[in-house]
């Protein structure tokens, strides 16, 4: 970094840094015009010396929240992260934008660690990344006490939660930071939303006085698409061919065997497709992951073992060849697409066989009965989302307690409304049966009553004498289950939290019962309907700009290879797309492009300008 800049930063830090100064750094280093989501709020809190809790979806831009205050406050920012494998990439990416960062972890030699410690003592680092177990070592804490610390950033903060999927006991001990560094502001960050996890973070990390910043969990750039039916693999190929012929993506399958088969199948069709599952040895898995990160356009075919901690912003599609176990899992897995904010697809094809397999896996699992029932209900909710004929995003967000006022216009159901049938009468029968049996039973029992089937319980309860007994024998069990899932997915029936699946009517079901509204349900898909769509990221470009976009990508890949860094560390897809579109003619114009900061301009500006020039600068 140039000496003037160090001085300038020092001055900024001494004269009470402001959001204005922060914005100037965002422009200079990151090349972004302004803050988004809760970034400004988080930065203001830290600059004022307060703690912050930031909940932002994946790709929201959490790292800016601590990077910039670490530059503005005196001392080094300490980032606690469990993802040791990512630290090298994070540090290289920061070096690219002129931020001085290093890490301390167990993968380093003693000499490398000593060098970082020395740099810390000399005040030569803006940021240092540490795994929690390293931070908690007495000598590390002593070192940090001997230097000025700008802030502590606790990344992946949901790891303190015993309820979450990713509990790490060391995270519990991070409360020591509050005790030993009472004057250093702390910021905890996570993309895990639910209220229970949030409460646990606040308690375990003593963040009671923290400014709490929650962003919407909507991922508007992700286009959801779900279909049921035969030939899932052929349809996957159509989708990849048409929408993502050159893009990186992840394909999730339920079993290792299906992973292997699908990877081979895609490879035979000419794509670089690599398997990833727990049955492969560590070296192979690591090699496949490394290629996915380092090369353009690699497809990873994986069981759910893949994904946690994968920090690749330009994954353009996530495809499911089987049904996720729950809406949470679906949201998390699809959330790995489009972290850079550019258009991305979440595509899924499932068959009813998946549902049967999943149900069996749950029944054969070791979970207790109560837990099994909860798993079954989560699966039913997921199916409810699949069978929806209305906006997917509205339903998805509603599941997380958020309301989206209008249909999104960027899901399959919004774009190509599915064929439906008038289910008003059927739904009224279902609701009546729930009501007449006393709102005390689950779907299985109510369906038996509707279909007029007798068993011991029905006879004992006298439910075979109810007026609703046998009024629904026109539908079979599977069809009825579909109807109930839809009623639940649309909030016309509620499931009690007790785990027994007890159904109740809701406020929303009254108008339907009284005959004041109608209900349309999705028709079962006819198999194999093809969907034509071009790659969204390229689609947005005029044909003449697409060639330039591809040329810029090739240039980026070459530069990345030379330095041994992943391509997105050089420039994001969004930045390349903006270059192809606006065709800046000189450095000043290039700097206007989002993602081009001062340092990247100096390093790569000429190369990219030359490439643009070769394709012809745009005439006004
Ligand atoms: P997260 O950690 O929340 O998943 P990142 O910090 O990795 O997200 O940022 C995701 C992407 O968003 C990156 O490509 C980053 O450059 C971009 N980004 C971050 N802040 C902004 C901003 N204010 N304006 C535009 N892009 C931004
Ligand atoms: Zn929609």
Coordinates of C-alpha atoms and ligand atoms in Angstrom, one line a residue:
X1 CA 0.0 0.0 0.0
X2 CA 1.3 3.5 -0.8
X3 CA 2.6 5.5 2.2
X4 CA 0.2 8.4 1.6
X5 CA -2.7 6.0 2.0
X6 CA -1.5 4.7 5.3
X7 CA -1.2 8.3 6.6
X8 CA -4.6 9.1 5.2
X9 CA -6.2 6.2 7.0
X10 CA -4.5 7.2 10.2
X11 CA -5.9 10.7 9.9
X12 CA -9.4 9.3 9.1
X13 CA -9.1 7.1 12.2
X14 CA -8.1 9.9 14.5
X15 CA -10.7 12.4 13.5
X16 CA -13.8 10.4 14.5
X17 CA -14.4 8.3 11.4
X18 CA -17.8 8.8 9.7
X19 CA -19.9 6.9 7.3
X20 CA -18.7 9.2 4.6
X21 CA -15.1 8.0 5.2
X22 CA -16.4 4.4 5.2
X23 CA -18.1 5.0 1.9
X24 CA -14.9 6.4 0.4
X25 CA -13.1 3.3 1.4
X26 CA -15.8 1.1 -0.1
X27 CA -15.3 2.9 -3.4
X28 CA -11.5 2.8 -3.3
X29 CA -11.0 -0.8 -2.2
X30 CA -14.1 -2.7 -3.2
X31 CA -15.1 -0.5 -6.1
X32 CA -18.8 -0.4 -5.0
X33 CA -20.8 2.8 -5.2
X34 CA -22.7 2.5 -1.9
X35 CA -23.6 0.2 1.0
X36 CA -26.4 -2.2 0.7
X37 CA -28.8 -4.0 3.1
X38 CA -27.6 -3.5 6.7
X39 CA -24.0 -2.7 5.9
X40 CA -24.2 0.9 6.8
X41 CA -25.9 0.2 10.1
X42 CA -23.4 -2.3 11.1
X43 CA -20.5 -0.1 10.2
X44 CA -21.9 2.9 12.1
X45 CA -22.4 0.7 15.2
X46 CA -18.8 -0.4 15.1
X47 CA -17.4 3.0 14.4
X48 CA -19.3 4.2 17.5
X49 CA -17.6 1.4 19.5
X50 CA -20.8 -0.6 19.8
X51 CA -21.4 -4.3 19.3
X52 CA -23.5 -5.6 16.4
X53 CA -25.4 -8.7 15.4
X54 CA -25.8 -9.0 11.7
X55 CA -28.2 -11.5 10.0
X56 CA -27.9 -11.3 6.3
X57 CA -28.6 -13.9 3.6
X58 CA -25.7 -15.6 1.9
X59 CA -24.2 -13.2 -0.6
X60 CA -25.6 -10.2 1.2
X61 CA -22.2 -8.8 1.8
X62 CA -21.4 -9.6 5.4
X63 CA -17.7 -9.2 5.1
X64 CA -17.8 -5.5 4.2
X65 CA -19.5 -4.9 7.6
X66 CA -16.2 -5.6 9.5
X67 CA -13.6 -5.0 6.8
X68 CA -14.2 -1.3 6.5
X69 CA -14.5 -0.5 10.2
X70 CA -11.2 -2.5 10.7
X71 CA -9.6 -0.1 8.3
X72 CA -11.0 3.0 10.0
X73 CA -10.5 2.1 13.6
X74 CA -6.9 2.0 15.0
X75 CA -5.4 -1.4 15.3
X76 CA -6.0 -4.8 13.6
X77 CA -9.4 -6.4 13.1
X78 CA -9.6 -9.9 14.3
X79 CA -11.9 -12.3 12.4
X80 CA -12.9 -15.5 14.0
X81 CA -14.0 -18.1 11.5
X82 CA -14.4 -21.9 11.7
X83 CA -13.6 -22.3 8.0
X84 CA -9.9 -22.8 7.9
X85 CA -9.9 -24.0 4.4
X86 CA -11.2 -20.7 3.2
X87 CA -8.7 -18.4 4.9
X88 CA -6.1 -18.5 2.2
X89 CA -8.6 -17.5 -0.5
X90 CA -10.0 -14.7 1.8
X91 CA -6.6 -13.3 2.4
X92 CA -5.7 -13.4 -1.3
X93 CA -8.9 -11.7 -2.2
X94 CA -8.2 -8.9 0.2
X95 CA -4.7 -8.5 -1.1
X96 CA -6.2 -8.0 -4.5
X97 CA -8.1 -5.0 -3.2
X98 CA -5.3 -3.5 -1.2
X99 CA -6.3 -4.7 2.3
X100 CA -3.5 -6.1 4.4
X101 CA -4.6 -9.4 5.8
X102 CA -3.1 -12.7 7.1
X103 CA -4.3 -15.7 9.0
X104 CA -3.1 -17.9 11.8
X105 CA -4.2 -21.6 11.8
X106 CA -3.0 -25.1 12.2
X107 CA -2.3 -25.6 8.5
X108 CA 0.7 -23.3 8.7
X109 CA 4.3 -24.0 9.5
X110 CA 5.6 -22.5 12.8
X111 CA 7.7 -20.1 10.7
X112 CA 4.6 -18.9 8.8
X113 CA 2.8 -18.3 12.0
X114 CA 5.7 -16.4 13.5
X115 CA 5.8 -14.1 10.5
X116 CA 2.1 -13.3 10.9
X117 CA 2.6 -12.7 14.7
X118 CA 5.5 -10.4 13.9
X119 CA 3.4 -8.5 11.4
X120 CA 0.7 -8.1 14.0
X121 CA 3.1 -6.7 16.6
X122 CA 4.4 -4.2 14.0
X123 CA 0.9 -3.0 13.2
X124 CA 1.3 -4.1 9.6
X125 CA -2.1 -5.9 9.3
X126 CA -5.6 -4.5 8.8
X127 CA -7.2 -7.9 9.4
X128 CA -6.2 -11.3 10.8
X129 CA -8.2 -14.5 10.5
X130 CA -8.2 -17.0 13.3
X131 CA -10.0 -20.3 14.0
X132 CA -11.7 -20.2 17.4
X133 CA -9.4 -22.8 18.9
X134 CA -6.3 -20.8 17.9
X135 CA -7.8 -17.6 19.3
X136 CA -8.6 -19.2 22.6
X137 CA -5.0 -20.3 23.2
X138 CA -3.5 -18.4 26.1
X139 CA -0.5 -17.2 24.0
X140 CA -2.8 -15.9 21.3
X141 CA -5.0 -14.0 23.8
X142 CA -1.8 -12.5 25.4
X143 CA -0.6 -11.4 22.0
X144 CA -3.8 -9.7 21.2
X145 CA -3.8 -8.0 24.6
X146 CA -0.4 -6.5 23.7
X147 CA -1.5 -4.9 20.4
X148 CA -4.3 -2.5 19.5
X149 CA -7.4 -4.5 18.3
X150 CA -9.8 -2.6 16.1
X151 CA -12.7 -5.1 16.5
X152 CA -13.6 -8.7 16.8
X153 CA -15.7 -10.2 14.0
X154 CA -17.3 -13.5 14.8
X155 CA -18.2 -15.1 11.5
X156 CA -20.7 -18.0 11.2
X157 CA -21.9 -17.1 14.6
X158 CA -24.7 -19.7 14.5
X159 CA -21.9 -22.2 15.4
X160 CA -22.5 -21.3 19.1
X161 CA -26.0 -22.7 18.8
X162 CA -26.7 -26.2 20.0
X163 CA -29.9 -26.3 18.0
X164 CA -28.3 -25.4 14.8
X165 CA -26.8 -27.8 12.3
X166 CA -23.3 -26.7 12.9
X167 CA -22.6 -26.6 16.6
X168 CA -18.9 -26.0 17.6
X169 CA -18.2 -26.2 21.3
X170 CA -15.2 -23.7 21.1
X171 CA -17.6 -21.0 19.9
X172 CA -19.2 -21.1 23.4
X173 CA -15.9 -20.0 24.9
X174 CA -15.8 -16.9 22.8
X175 CA -17.6 -15.1 25.6
X176 CA -14.1 -14.6 26.9
X177 CA -13.7 -11.8 24.4
X178 CA -16.3 -9.7 26.1
X179 CA -14.6 -10.3 29.5
X180 CA -11.0 -9.7 28.4
X181 CA -11.5 -7.0 25.8
X182 CA -14.4 -5.0 27.2
X183 CA -13.6 -1.9 25.1
X184 CA -13.2 -3.6 21.8
X185 CA -16.4 -3.7 19.7
X186 CA -17.6 -7.1 18.5
X187 CA -19.7 -8.0 15.5
X188 CA -21.3 -11.4 15.1
X189 CA -22.5 -12.4 11.7
X190 CA -24.6 -15.3 10.3
X191 CA -26.9 -16.3 7.5
X192 CA -29.0 -18.5 9.8
X193 CA -32.2 -16.8 10.5
X194 CA -34.4 -18.5 12.9
X195 CA -35.2 -16.8 16.2
X196 CA -34.0 -19.6 18.4
X197 CA -30.5 -19.5 17.0
X198 CA -30.5 -15.7 17.3
X199 CA -31.4 -15.8 21.0
X200 CA -28.7 -18.3 21.6
X201 CA -26.1 -16.2 19.9
X202 CA -27.0 -13.1 22.0
X203 CA -26.8 -15.1 25.2
X204 CA -23.7 -17.1 24.5
X205 CA -21.7 -14.2 23.2
X206 CA -23.0 -11.6 25.7
X207 CA -24.4 -9.4 23.0
X208 CA -27.3 -8.1 25.0
X209 CA -26.4 -4.5 24.1
X210 CA -25.6 -5.1 20.5
X211 CA -27.3 -3.3 17.7
X212 CA -29.3 -6.1 15.9
X213 CA -29.5 -5.8 12.2
X214 CA -31.6 -8.2 10.2
X215 CA -31.9 -8.1 6.5
X216 CA -34.6 -9.7 4.4
X217 CA -33.9 -13.3 3.5
X218 CA -35.2 -12.9 0.0
X219 CA -32.7 -13.8 -2.7
X220 CA -34.4 -11.9 -5.6
X221 CA -31.7 -12.9 -8.1
X222 CA -32.4 -16.6 -7.7
X223 CA -35.1 -18.0 -10.0
X224 CA -36.9 -21.0 -8.5
X225 CA -38.1 -23.8 -10.6
X226 CA -39.6 -27.1 -9.4
X227 CA -41.1 -29.9 -11.4
X228 CA -42.3 -33.4 -10.8
X229 CA -42.3 -36.2 -13.2
X230 CA -40.3 -38.7 -15.3
X231 CA -36.9 -38.4 -17.0
X232 CA -35.5 -36.0 -14.4
X233 CA -31.9 -36.5 -15.7
X234 CA -32.9 -35.7 -19.3
X235 CA -34.6 -32.6 -18.2
X236 CA -31.6 -31.6 -16.2
X237 CA -29.5 -31.9 -19.3
X238 CA -32.0 -29.7 -21.2
X239 CA -31.9 -27.1 -18.5
X240 CA -28.1 -27.0 -18.3
X241 CA -27.6 -27.0 -22.0
X242 CA -30.1 -24.2 -22.6
X243 CA -29.5 -22.0 -19.5
X244 CA -25.9 -22.7 -18.4
X245 CA -23.8 -24.2 -21.2
X246 CA -20.6 -22.8 -19.7
X247 CA -21.5 -22.0 -16.1
X248 CA -20.4 -23.4 -12.8
X249 CA -23.1 -25.2 -10.8
X250 CA -23.9 -27.8 -8.2
X251 CA -26.2 -30.8 -8.8
X252 CA -27.5 -32.5 -5.6
X253 CA -28.5 -36.2 -5.6
X254 CA -29.7 -38.3 -2.7
X255 CA -27.3 -41.3 -2.9
X256 CA -23.6 -41.8 -3.6
X257 CA -24.5 -44.1 -6.5
X258 CA -26.7 -41.5 -8.1
X259 CA -23.9 -38.9 -7.7
X260 CA -21.4 -41.2 -9.4
X261 CA -23.8 -42.0 -12.3
X262 CA -24.8 -38.5 -12.8
X263 CA -21.3 -37.1 -12.8
X264 CA -20.3 -39.7 -15.4
X265 CA -23.3 -39.0 -17.5
X266 CA -22.7 -35.3 -17.6
X267 CA -19.0 -35.9 -18.4
X268 CA -20.0 -38.1 -21.3
X269 CA -22.0 -35.2 -22.6
X270 CA -18.9 -33.0 -22.5
X271 CA -19.2 -31.1 -19.3
X272 CA -16.5 -31.1 -16.6
X273 CA -18.6 -32.8 -13.8
X274 CA -16.9 -34.1 -10.7
X275 CA -18.5 -36.3 -8.0
X276 CA -18.3 -35.3 -4.3
X277 CA -19.6 -37.5 -1.5
X278 CA -18.5 -39.0 1.8
X279 CA -17.4 -42.2 0.2
X280 CA -14.5 -40.6 -1.7
X281 CA -11.2 -40.3 0.0
X282 CA -10.1 -36.9 1.4
X283 CA -7.6 -36.2 -1.3
X284 CA -10.1 -36.8 -4.1
X285 CA -12.7 -34.7 -2.4
X286 CA -10.2 -31.9 -1.8
X287 CA -9.0 -32.0 -5.4
X288 CA -12.6 -31.8 -6.8
X289 CA -13.5 -28.9 -4.6
X290 CA -10.3 -27.1 -5.5
X291 CA -11.1 -27.5 -9.2
X292 CA -14.6 -26.3 -8.7
X293 CA -13.2 -23.1 -7.1
X294 CA -10.3 -22.5 -9.4
X295 CA -11.7 -23.2 -12.8
X296 CA -14.6 -21.7 -14.7
X297 CA -17.6 -23.8 -15.5
X298 CA -17.1 -26.9 -13.4
X299 CA -20.1 -28.8 -12.2
X300 CA -20.0 -30.6 -8.9
X301 CA -22.4 -33.5 -8.5
X302 CA -22.8 -34.1 -4.8
X303 CA -24.7 -35.5 -1.9
X304 CA -25.5 -32.9 0.7
X305 CA -22.0 -33.5 2.1
X306 CA -20.9 -30.8 -0.2
X307 CA -21.5 -27.1 0.3
X308 CA -20.9 -26.0 3.9
X309 CA -18.3 -23.4 3.7
X310 CA -18.1 -23.2 0.0
X311 CA -17.5 -19.6 -0.7
X312 CA -17.8 -19.4 -4.5
X313 CA -19.8 -16.4 -5.5
X314 CA -20.4 -17.3 -9.2
X315 CA -22.2 -20.5 -8.8
X316 CA -24.9 -19.9 -11.5
X317 CA -27.2 -22.8 -10.8
X318 CA -28.0 -25.3 -8.1
X319 CA -30.0 -28.3 -9.3
X320 CA -31.7 -30.9 -7.2
X321 CA -32.3 -34.3 -8.7
X322 CA -34.1 -35.4 -5.6
X323 CA -36.2 -33.8 -2.9
X324 CA -34.5 -32.0 0.0
X325 CA -35.6 -33.1 3.4
X326 CA -37.0 -29.8 4.5
X327 CA -37.7 -26.2 3.4
X328 CA -34.7 -25.1 5.5
X329 CA -32.4 -27.5 3.7
X330 CA -33.8 -26.4 0.3
X331 CA -33.3 -22.7 1.1
X332 CA -29.7 -23.4 2.4
X333 CA -28.7 -25.5 -0.6
X334 CA -30.3 -23.3 -3.2
X335 CA -28.7 -20.3 -1.4
X336 CA -25.3 -21.4 -2.7
X337 CA -26.3 -20.1 -6.1
X338 CA -25.8 -16.5 -7.1
X339 CA -24.0 -15.1 -4.1
X340 CA -22.6 -12.4 -6.3
X341 CA -26.2 -11.1 -6.9
X342 CA -26.2 -11.9 -10.6
X343 CA -29.1 -14.0 -12.0
X344 CA -28.9 -17.6 -10.9
X345 CA -31.2 -20.6 -11.1
X346 CA -32.5 -23.0 -8.4
X347 CA -33.8 -25.9 -10.4
X348 CA -35.3 -29.1 -9.1
X349 CA -36.9 -32.2 -10.5
X350 CA -38.2 -34.9 -8.3
X351 CA -40.3 -38.0 -8.6
X352 CA -42.8 -39.5 -6.2
X353 CA -40.3 -42.3 -5.7
X354 CA -38.1 -39.8 -3.9
X355 CA -40.8 -39.1 -1.4
X356 CA -41.2 -42.8 -0.6
X357 CA -37.4 -43.2 -0.3
X358 CA -37.1 -40.3 2.0
X359 CA -40.0 -41.4 4.2
X360 CA -38.3 -44.9 4.5
X361 CA -34.9 -43.4 5.3
X362 CA -36.6 -41.4 8.1
X363 CA -38.4 -44.4 9.5
X364 CA -35.3 -46.6 9.4
X365 CA -33.2 -43.8 10.9
X366 CA -32.1 -43.8 14.5
X367 CA -34.1 -40.8 15.5
X368 CA -36.7 -41.0 18.3
X369 CA -40.3 -41.3 17.5
X370 CA -41.0 -37.6 18.2
X371 CA -38.1 -36.5 16.1
X372 CA -39.3 -38.8 13.3
X373 CA -42.7 -37.1 13.3
X374 CA -41.1 -33.7 13.1
X375 CA -39.0 -34.9 10.1
X376 CA -42.0 -36.2 8.4
X377 CA -43.8 -32.9 8.8
X378 CA -40.9 -31.0 7.4
X379 CA -40.9 -33.2 4.4
X380 CA -44.7 -32.7 4.0
X381 CA -44.0 -28.9 4.1
X382 CA -41.3 -29.3 1.4
X383 CA -43.8 -31.2 -0.7
X384 CA -46.3 -28.4 -0.1
X385 CA -43.9 -26.0 -1.6
X386 CA -43.3 -28.3 -4.6
X387 CA -46.9 -28.7 -5.4
X388 CA -47.8 -25.0 -5.1
X389 CA -49.4 -23.4 -8.1
X390 CA -48.8 -19.9 -6.8
X391 CA -45.6 -17.8 -6.2
X392 CA -42.8 -20.0 -4.7
X393 CA -41.0 -17.1 -3.2
X394 CA -44.0 -15.9 -1.3
X395 CA -44.4 -19.3 0.2
X396 CA -40.7 -19.7 0.9
X397 CA -40.4 -16.4 2.7
X398 CA -43.7 -17.0 4.6
X399 CA -42.0 -20.1 5.9
X400 CA -39.4 -17.9 7.5
X401 CA -41.9 -15.5 8.8
X402 CA -41.5 -12.8 6.1
X403 CA -44.3 -11.4 4.0
X404 CA -43.8 -10.6 0.3
X405 CA -46.7 -8.5 -0.8
X406 CA -46.9 -9.3 -4.4
X407 CA -46.0 -12.4 -6.5
X408 CA -42.3 -12.2 -7.3
X409 CA -42.3 -12.5 -11.1
X410 CA -39.1 -14.6 -10.9
X411 CA -40.2 -18.1 -10.2
X412 CA -41.6 -20.8 -12.5
X413 CA -45.2 -20.3 -11.3
X414 CA -45.1 -16.6 -11.8
X415 CA -43.5 -16.9 -15.2
X416 CA -45.5 -19.8 -16.6
X417 CA -48.6 -20.2 -14.4
X418 CA -49.2 -24.0 -14.2
X419 CA -52.5 -25.7 -15.2
X420 CA -54.8 -25.9 -12.3
X421 CA -58.1 -27.6 -11.4
X422 CA -61.0 -26.2 -9.3
X423 CA -60.5 -27.8 -5.9
X424 CA -63.0 -25.7 -4.0
X425 CA -65.4 -28.5 -3.3
X426 CA -62.7 -31.0 -2.4
X427 CA -61.1 -28.5 -0.1
X428 CA -64.3 -27.8 1.7
X429 CA -64.8 -31.5 2.2
X430 CA -61.3 -31.7 3.7
X431 CA -61.9 -28.7 6.0
X432 CA -65.3 -30.0 7.1
X433 CA -63.8 -33.4 8.0
X434 CA -61.1 -31.7 10.1
X435 CA -63.8 -29.7 11.9
X436 CA -66.2 -32.5 12.4
X437 CA -63.6 -34.8 13.9
X438 CA -62.8 -32.1 16.5
X439 CA -59.6 -30.7 15.1
X440 CA -57.7 -33.3 17.1
X441 CA -56.3 -35.7 14.4
X442 CA -53.6 -35.8 11.8
X443 CA -53.9 -36.1 8.0
X444 CA -53.9 -39.9 7.9
X445 CA -57.0 -40.3 10.2
X446 CA -58.9 -37.5 8.5
X447 CA -58.3 -39.0 5.0
X448 CA -59.6 -42.4 6.2
X449 CA -62.7 -40.7 7.4
X450 CA -63.1 -38.9 4.1
X451 CA -62.6 -42.0 2.1
X452 CA -65.0 -44.0 4.3
X453 CA -62.5 -46.5 5.6
X454 CA -63.2 -48.2 8.9
X455 CA -60.6 -49.2 11.5
X456 CA -60.7 -49.8 15.3
X457 CA -60.1 -46.2 16.2
X458 CA -62.7 -44.8 13.8
X459 CA -65.3 -47.2 15.1
X460 CA -64.4 -46.5 18.7
X461 CA -64.6 -42.8 18.2
X462 CA -67.8 -43.1 16.2
X463 CA -66.3 -41.2 13.3
X464 CA -68.0 -43.6 10.9
X465 CA -71.3 -42.0 11.9
X466 CA -70.3 -38.5 11.1
X467 CA -71.8 -36.7 8.1
X468 CA -68.4 -36.4 6.5
X469 CA -67.7 -40.1 6.6
X470 CA -67.1 -41.4 3.0
X471 CA -67.8 -38.1 1.3
X472 CA -64.4 -38.1 -0.4
X473 CA -64.1 -41.5 -2.0
X474 CA -63.6 -40.1 -5.4
X475 CA -59.9 -39.3 -4.6
X476 CA -57.3 -41.9 -3.5
X477 CA -55.0 -41.6 -0.6
X478 CA -52.2 -40.0 -2.6
X479 CA -54.5 -37.4 -4.1
X480 CA -55.9 -36.5 -0.7
X481 CA -52.4 -36.1 0.7
X482 CA -51.6 -33.7 -2.0
X483 CA -54.8 -31.7 -1.2
X484 CA -53.9 -31.5 2.5
X485 CA -50.3 -30.5 1.7
X486 CA -51.7 -27.6 -0.3
X487 CA -54.1 -26.5 2.3
X488 CA -51.3 -26.5 4.8
X489 CA -48.8 -24.8 2.4
X490 CA -51.4 -22.0 1.8
X491 CA -52.2 -21.5 5.5
X492 CA -55.8 -22.9 5.2
X493 CA -54.9 -25.5 7.7
X494 CA -52.4 -25.3 10.6
X495 CA -50.4 -28.1 12.0
X496 CA -49.9 -28.1 15.8
X497 CA -46.4 -27.7 17.0
X498 CA -46.6 -30.7 19.3
X499 CA -45.1 -33.1 16.7
X500 CA -48.3 -35.2 16.3
X501 CA -49.4 -33.5 13.1
X502 CA -52.8 -32.4 14.6
X503 CA -54.7 -30.3 12.0
X504 CA -56.7 -27.2 12.9
X505 CA -58.7 -24.7 10.9
X506 CA -57.3 -21.2 10.6
X507 CA -58.8 -17.7 10.2
X508 CA -58.0 -18.0 6.5
X509 CA -60.1 -21.1 6.0
X510 CA -63.4 -19.5 7.0
X511 CA -64.2 -17.8 3.7
X512 CA -63.5 -21.0 1.8
X513 CA -65.8 -23.0 4.2
X514 CA -68.5 -20.5 3.8
X515 CA -68.2 -20.7 0.0
X516 CA -67.0 -17.1 -0.4
X517 CA -63.8 -18.0 -2.2
X518 CA -62.6 -20.7 -4.5
X519 CA -59.3 -22.7 -4.5
X520 CA -57.3 -23.7 -7.5
X521 CA -54.8 -26.5 -7.2
X522 CA -51.9 -27.6 -9.5
X523 CA -52.6 -30.3 -12.0
X524 CA -50.1 -33.2 -11.9
X525 CA -47.4 -32.4 -14.4
X526 CA -47.4 -34.3 -17.6
X527 CA -44.0 -35.7 -17.9
X528 CA -41.0 -34.2 -19.6
X529 CA -42.4 -30.8 -20.7
X530 CA -39.4 -28.9 -22.0
X531 CA -38.7 -25.5 -20.8
X532 CA -36.8 -23.1 -23.1
X533 CA -34.7 -20.5 -21.6
X534 CA -31.3 -18.9 -22.2
X535 CA -28.6 -18.3 -19.7
X536 CA -29.9 -15.4 -17.6
X537 CA -26.5 -13.7 -17.1
X538 CA -25.8 -13.7 -20.9
X539 CA -29.4 -13.2 -21.8
X540 CA -29.2 -9.7 -20.2
X541 CA -26.6 -8.7 -22.8
X542 CA -27.1 -7.7 -26.4
X543 CA -25.7 -10.4 -28.8
X544 CA -22.9 -8.1 -29.8
X545 CA -21.7 -7.8 -26.1
X546 CA -21.8 -11.5 -25.5
X547 CA -18.6 -12.2 -27.4
X548 CA -16.8 -9.5 -25.4
X549 CA -18.1 -11.0 -22.2
X550 CA -16.7 -14.4 -23.1
X551 CA -13.4 -12.8 -24.0
X552 CA -13.2 -11.0 -20.7
X553 CA -13.9 -14.2 -18.9
X554 CA -11.1 -15.9 -20.8
X555 CA -8.7 -13.0 -19.8
X556 CA -9.8 -13.3 -16.2
X557 CA -9.1 -17.0 -16.2
X558 CA -5.7 -16.5 -17.6
X559 CA -4.8 -13.8 -15.0
X560 CA -6.2 -16.0 -12.3
X561 CA -4.1 -19.0 -13.4
X562 CA -0.9 -16.9 -13.5
X563 CA -1.4 -16.0 -9.8
X564 CA -3.0 -19.2 -8.6
X565 CA -6.1 -17.6 -7.3
X566 CA -9.8 -18.3 -8.2
X567 CA -11.1 -16.2 -11.1
X568 CA -13.7 -14.3 -9.1
X569 CA -11.0 -12.9 -6.9
X570 CA -9.9 -10.8 -10.0
X571 CA -13.4 -9.6 -11.0
X572 CA -16.9 -10.9 -10.5
X573 CA -19.3 -11.9 -13.3
X574 CA -21.3 -8.8 -12.6
X575 CA -18.3 -6.6 -13.1
X576 CA -17.4 -8.3 -16.4
X577 CA -20.9 -8.0 -17.6
X578 CA -20.9 -4.3 -16.8
X579 CA -17.7 -3.9 -18.7
X580 CA -19.1 -5.8 -21.8
X581 CA -22.1 -3.6 -21.7
X582 CA -20.6 -0.2 -21.1
X583 CA -17.3 -0.8 -22.8
X584 CA -15.3 1.8 -20.9
X585 CA -12.7 3.5 -23.1
X586 CA -10.2 4.7 -20.5
X587 CA -9.3 4.3 -16.8
X588 CA -11.7 6.9 -15.6
X589 CA -14.6 5.2 -17.2
X590 CA -13.4 1.8 -16.0
X591 CA -13.3 3.0 -12.4
X592 CA -17.0 3.9 -12.8
X593 CA -17.8 0.1 -13.1
X594 CA -19.0 -1.5 -9.8
X595 CA -16.3 -3.8 -8.6
X596 CA -13.3 -1.9 -10.0
X597 CA -11.4 -0.2 -7.1
X598 CA -8.1 1.7 -7.2
X599 CA -5.8 -1.3 -6.8
X600 CA -7.5 -3.5 -9.3
X601 CA -7.5 -0.6 -11.8
X602 CA -3.7 -0.4 -11.4
X603 CA -3.2 -4.1 -11.7
X604 CA -5.6 -5.2 -14.4
X605 CA -7.0 -2.0 -15.8
X606 CA -4.8 -1.9 -18.9
X607 CA -5.3 -5.6 -19.8
X608 CA -9.1 -5.3 -19.6
X609 CA -9.1 -2.0 -21.5
X610 CA -7.0 -3.5 -24.3
X611 CA -9.4 -6.4 -24.6
X612 CA -12.4 -4.1 -24.7
X613 CA -10.6 -1.9 -27.3
X614 CA -9.9 -5.0 -29.5
X615 CA -13.7 -5.5 -29.6
X616 CA -14.4 -1.9 -30.4
X617 CA -15.4 0.8 -27.9
X618 CA -19.1 1.4 -28.1
X619 CA -20.3 4.4 -30.2
X620 CA -22.6 6.6 -28.3
Ligands
LIG1 P1 -21.6 -13.0 2.4 O1 -20.4 -13.2 3.3 O2 -22.7 -12.2 3.1 O3 -22.1 -14.2 1.8 P2 -19.8 -11.5 0.8 O4 -19.3 -10.6 1.8 O5 -19.0 -12.6 0.3 O6 -21.2 -12.0 1.2 O7 -20.2 -10.6 -0.5 C1 -21.0 -11.1 -1.5 C2 -20.8 -10.3 -2.8 O8 -21.4 -9.1 -2.7 C3 -19.4 -10.0 -3.2 O9 -19.2 -10.3 -4.5 C4 -19.2 -8.6 -2.8 O10 -18.2 -8.0 -3.6 C5 -20.6 -8.0 -3.1 N1 -20.9 -6.8 -2.4 C6 -20.7 -6.6 -1.0 N2 -21.1 -5.4 -0.7 C7 -21.5 -4.7 -1.8 C8 -22.1 -3.4 -2.1 N3 -22.2 -2.5 -1.1 N4 -22.4 -3.2 -3.3 C9 -22.3 -4.1 -4.3 N5 -21.7 -5.3 -4.1 C10 -21.4 -5.7 -2.9
LIG2 ZN1 -43.0 -16.0 -7.9

